[in-house]
PDB file of C-alpha atoms in Angstrom:
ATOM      1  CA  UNK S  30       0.000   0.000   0.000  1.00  0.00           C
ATOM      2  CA  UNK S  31       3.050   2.442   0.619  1.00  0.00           C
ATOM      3  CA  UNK S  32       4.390   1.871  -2.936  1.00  0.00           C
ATOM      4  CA  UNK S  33       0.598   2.816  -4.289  1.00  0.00           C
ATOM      5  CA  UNK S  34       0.856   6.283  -2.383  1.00  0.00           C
ATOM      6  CA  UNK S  35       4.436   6.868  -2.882  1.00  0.00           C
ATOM      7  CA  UNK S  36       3.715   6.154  -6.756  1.00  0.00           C
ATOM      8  CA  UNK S  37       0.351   9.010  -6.598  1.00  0.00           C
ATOM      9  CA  UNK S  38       2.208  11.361  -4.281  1.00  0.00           C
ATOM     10  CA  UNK S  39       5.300  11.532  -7.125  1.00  0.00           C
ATOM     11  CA  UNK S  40       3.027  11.653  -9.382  1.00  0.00           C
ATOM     12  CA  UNK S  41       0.916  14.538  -7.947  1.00  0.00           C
ATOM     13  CA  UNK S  42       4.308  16.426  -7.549  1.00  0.00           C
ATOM     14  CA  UNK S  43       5.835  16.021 -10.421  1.00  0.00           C
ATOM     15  CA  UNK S  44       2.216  17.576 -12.167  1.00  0.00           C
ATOM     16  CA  UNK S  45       2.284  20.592  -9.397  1.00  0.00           C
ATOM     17  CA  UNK S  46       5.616  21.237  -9.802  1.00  0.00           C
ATOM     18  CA  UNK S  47       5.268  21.992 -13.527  1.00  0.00           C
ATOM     19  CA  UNK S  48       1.978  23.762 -13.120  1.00  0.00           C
ATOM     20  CA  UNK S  49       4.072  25.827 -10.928  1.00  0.00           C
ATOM     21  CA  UNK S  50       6.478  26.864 -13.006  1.00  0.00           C
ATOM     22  CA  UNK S  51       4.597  27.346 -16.007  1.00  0.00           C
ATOM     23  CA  UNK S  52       2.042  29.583 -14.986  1.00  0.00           C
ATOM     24  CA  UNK S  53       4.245  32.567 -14.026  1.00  0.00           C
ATOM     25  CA  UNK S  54       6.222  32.266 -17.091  1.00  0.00           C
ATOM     26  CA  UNK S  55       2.646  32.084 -19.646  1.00  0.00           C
ATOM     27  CA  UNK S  56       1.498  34.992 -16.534  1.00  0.00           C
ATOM     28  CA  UNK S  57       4.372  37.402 -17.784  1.00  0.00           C
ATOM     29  CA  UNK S  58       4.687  36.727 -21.164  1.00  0.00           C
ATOM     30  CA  UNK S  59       0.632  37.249 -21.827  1.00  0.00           C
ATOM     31  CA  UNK S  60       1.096  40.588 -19.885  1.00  0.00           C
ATOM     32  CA  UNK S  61       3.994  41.543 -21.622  1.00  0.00           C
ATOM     33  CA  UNK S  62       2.976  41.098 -25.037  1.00  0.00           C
ATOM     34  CA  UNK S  63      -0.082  43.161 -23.897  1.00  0.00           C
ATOM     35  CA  UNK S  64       1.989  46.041 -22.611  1.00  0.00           C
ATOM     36  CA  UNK S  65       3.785  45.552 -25.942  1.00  0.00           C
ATOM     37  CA  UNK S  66       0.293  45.931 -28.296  1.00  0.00           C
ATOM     38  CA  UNK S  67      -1.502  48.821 -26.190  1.00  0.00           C
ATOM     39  CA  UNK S  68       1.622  50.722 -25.123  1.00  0.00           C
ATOM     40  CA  UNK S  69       3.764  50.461 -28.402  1.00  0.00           C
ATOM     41  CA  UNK S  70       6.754  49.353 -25.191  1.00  0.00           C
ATOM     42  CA  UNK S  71       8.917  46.353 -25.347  1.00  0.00           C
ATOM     43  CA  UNK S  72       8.741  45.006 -21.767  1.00  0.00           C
ATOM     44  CA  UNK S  73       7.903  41.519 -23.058  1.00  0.00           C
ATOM     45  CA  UNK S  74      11.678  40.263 -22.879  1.00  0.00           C
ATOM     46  CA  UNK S  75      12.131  41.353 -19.437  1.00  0.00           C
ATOM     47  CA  UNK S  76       8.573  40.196 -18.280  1.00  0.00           C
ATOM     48  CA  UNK S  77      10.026  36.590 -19.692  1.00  0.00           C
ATOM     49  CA  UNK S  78      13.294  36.612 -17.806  1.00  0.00           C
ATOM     50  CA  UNK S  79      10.742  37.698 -14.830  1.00  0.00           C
ATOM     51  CA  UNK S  80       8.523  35.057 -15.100  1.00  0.00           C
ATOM     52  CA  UNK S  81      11.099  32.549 -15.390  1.00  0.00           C
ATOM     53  CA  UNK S  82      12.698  33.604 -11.903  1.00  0.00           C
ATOM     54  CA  UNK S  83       9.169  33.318 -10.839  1.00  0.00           C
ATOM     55  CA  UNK S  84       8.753  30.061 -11.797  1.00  0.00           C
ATOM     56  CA  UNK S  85      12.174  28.719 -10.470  1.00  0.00           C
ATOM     57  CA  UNK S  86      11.289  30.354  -7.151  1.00  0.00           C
ATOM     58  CA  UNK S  87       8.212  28.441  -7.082  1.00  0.00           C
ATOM     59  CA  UNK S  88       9.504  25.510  -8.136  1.00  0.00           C
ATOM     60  CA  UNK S  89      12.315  25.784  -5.083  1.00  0.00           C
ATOM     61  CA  UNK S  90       9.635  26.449  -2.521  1.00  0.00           C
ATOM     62  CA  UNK S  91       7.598  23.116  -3.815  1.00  0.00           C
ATOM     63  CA  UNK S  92      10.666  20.972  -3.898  1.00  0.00           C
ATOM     64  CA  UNK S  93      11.575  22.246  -0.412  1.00  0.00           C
ATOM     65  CA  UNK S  94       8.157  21.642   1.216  1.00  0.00           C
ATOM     66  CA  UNK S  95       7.943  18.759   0.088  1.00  0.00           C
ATOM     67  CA  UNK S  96      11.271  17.150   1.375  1.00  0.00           C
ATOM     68  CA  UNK S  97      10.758  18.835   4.844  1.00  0.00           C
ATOM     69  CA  UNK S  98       7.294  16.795   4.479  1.00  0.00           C
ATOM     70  CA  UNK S  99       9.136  13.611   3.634  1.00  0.00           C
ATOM     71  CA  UNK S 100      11.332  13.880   6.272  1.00  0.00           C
ATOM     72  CA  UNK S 101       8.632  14.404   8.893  1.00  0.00           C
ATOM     73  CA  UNK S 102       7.360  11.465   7.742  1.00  0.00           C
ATOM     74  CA  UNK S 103      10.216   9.495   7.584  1.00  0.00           C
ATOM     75  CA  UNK S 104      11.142  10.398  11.135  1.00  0.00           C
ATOM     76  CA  UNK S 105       7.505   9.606  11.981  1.00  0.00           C
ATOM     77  CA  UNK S 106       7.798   6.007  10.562  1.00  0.00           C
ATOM     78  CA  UNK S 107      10.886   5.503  12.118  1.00  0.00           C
ATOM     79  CA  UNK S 108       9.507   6.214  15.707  1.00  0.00           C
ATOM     80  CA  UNK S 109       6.685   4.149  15.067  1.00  0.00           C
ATOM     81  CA  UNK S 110       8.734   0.778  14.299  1.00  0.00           C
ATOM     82  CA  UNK S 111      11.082   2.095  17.249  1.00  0.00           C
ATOM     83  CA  UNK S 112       8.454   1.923  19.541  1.00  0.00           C
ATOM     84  CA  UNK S 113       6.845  -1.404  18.476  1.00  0.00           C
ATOM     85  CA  UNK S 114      10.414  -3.265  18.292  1.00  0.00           C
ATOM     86  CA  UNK S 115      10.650  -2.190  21.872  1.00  0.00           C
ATOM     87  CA  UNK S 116       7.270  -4.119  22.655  1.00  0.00           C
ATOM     88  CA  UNK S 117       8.063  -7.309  21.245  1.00  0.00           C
ATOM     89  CA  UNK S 118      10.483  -8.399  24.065  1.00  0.00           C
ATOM     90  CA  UNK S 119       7.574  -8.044  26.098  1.00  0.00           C
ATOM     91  CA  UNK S 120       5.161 -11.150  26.689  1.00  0.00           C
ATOM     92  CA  UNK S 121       2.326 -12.587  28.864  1.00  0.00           C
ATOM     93  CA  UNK S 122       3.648 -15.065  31.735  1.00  0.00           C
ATOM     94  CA  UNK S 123       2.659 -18.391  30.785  1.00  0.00           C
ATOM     95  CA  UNK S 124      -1.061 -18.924  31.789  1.00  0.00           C
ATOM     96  CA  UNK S 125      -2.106 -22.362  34.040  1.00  0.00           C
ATOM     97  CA  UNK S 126      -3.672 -25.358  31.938  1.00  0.00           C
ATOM     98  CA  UNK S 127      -6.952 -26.098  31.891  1.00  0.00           C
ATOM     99  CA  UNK S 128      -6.539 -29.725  30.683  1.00  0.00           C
ATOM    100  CA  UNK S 129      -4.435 -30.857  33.315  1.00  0.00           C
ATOM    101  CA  UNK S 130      -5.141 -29.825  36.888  1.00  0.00           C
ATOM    102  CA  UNK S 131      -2.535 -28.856  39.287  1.00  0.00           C
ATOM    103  CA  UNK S 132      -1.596 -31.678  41.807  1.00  0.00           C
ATOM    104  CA  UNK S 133      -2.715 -34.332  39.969  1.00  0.00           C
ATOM    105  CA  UNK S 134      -6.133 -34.130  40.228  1.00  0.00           C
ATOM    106  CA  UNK S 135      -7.910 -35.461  37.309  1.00  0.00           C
ATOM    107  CA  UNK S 136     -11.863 -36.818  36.749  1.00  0.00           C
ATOM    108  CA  UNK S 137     -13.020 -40.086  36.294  1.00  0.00           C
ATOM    109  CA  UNK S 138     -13.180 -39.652  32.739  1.00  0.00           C
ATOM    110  CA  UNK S 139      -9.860 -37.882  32.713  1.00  0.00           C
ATOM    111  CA  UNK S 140      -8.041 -41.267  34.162  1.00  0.00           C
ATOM    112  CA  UNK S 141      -9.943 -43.362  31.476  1.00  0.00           C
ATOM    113  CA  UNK S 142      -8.669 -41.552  28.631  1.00  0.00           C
ATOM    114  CA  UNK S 143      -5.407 -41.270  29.962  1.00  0.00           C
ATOM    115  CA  UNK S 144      -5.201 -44.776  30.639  1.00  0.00           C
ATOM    116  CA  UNK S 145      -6.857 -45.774  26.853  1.00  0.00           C
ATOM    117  CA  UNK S 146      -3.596 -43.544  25.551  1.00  0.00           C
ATOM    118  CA  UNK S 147      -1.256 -44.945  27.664  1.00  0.00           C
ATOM    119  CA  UNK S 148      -2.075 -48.587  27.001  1.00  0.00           C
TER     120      UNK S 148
END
C-alpha cells in the first residue's frame, strides 16, 4: 500500500511542480505582449526573464516543502517501528492449563482416557 501512495504522491508532484512553473512564465509573457500591443513598449523580454525567476522560485519552494514533508514522515515512521520493536520483548507469563489440573487431580473420565492412551 506504501508503494501505491508513494507512486500518486510523485506523481501529484511532479504535475504541481510543472503547473508551478509554467504559470508565471505564460502569466508574464501574456502581460507583456499586452503592454507591448496597447503601449507600443517592449517590456515583453524582461517580463520573460521575470517570469522565469518566478517560476524557479516556485519551483524551489515546492521541492523544499515537500522534502521537509518527507522527512517528517520518515522520522515519523521511524519512531513508530522504534516503539513497536521495543514491545516485542515483552510477553504474557505463561497462563495455568486447563486440561491438566494442578496436583494431579484429574476426573473419572480424565483417568480413562489417559489410561486408553497410555495402554
Amino acid at each position: 500500500m506504501q508503494y501505491k501512495k508513494s507512486v500518486f504522491r510523485s506523481l501529484a508532484m511532479v504535475t504541481q511542480l510543472g503547473l508551478s512553473v509554467v504559470t508565471p512564465v505564460f502569466l508574464c509573457v501574456f502581460i507583456g505582449y499586452q503592454a507591448d500591443v496597447r503601449f507600443g513598449t517592449k517590456i515583453l523580454v524582461p517580463m520573460l526573464i521575470l517570469g522565469v525567476l518566478a517560476g524557479g522560485r516556485c519551483a524551489w519552494g515546492l521541492a523544499k516543502n515537500t522534502m521537509e514533508q518527507e522527512r517528517r514522515e520518515d522520522e515519523k515512521l521511524r519512531r513508530e517501528r522504534m516503539s513497536r520493536s521495543t514491545r516485542a520483548g515483552v510477553s504474557k507469563p505463561k497462563q495455568p492449563s486447563r486440561i491438566r489440573k494442578e496436583g494431579g487431580q484429574q476426573s473419572m473420565g480424565e483417568r480413562e482416557a489417559d489410561e486408553r492412551w497410555n495402554g
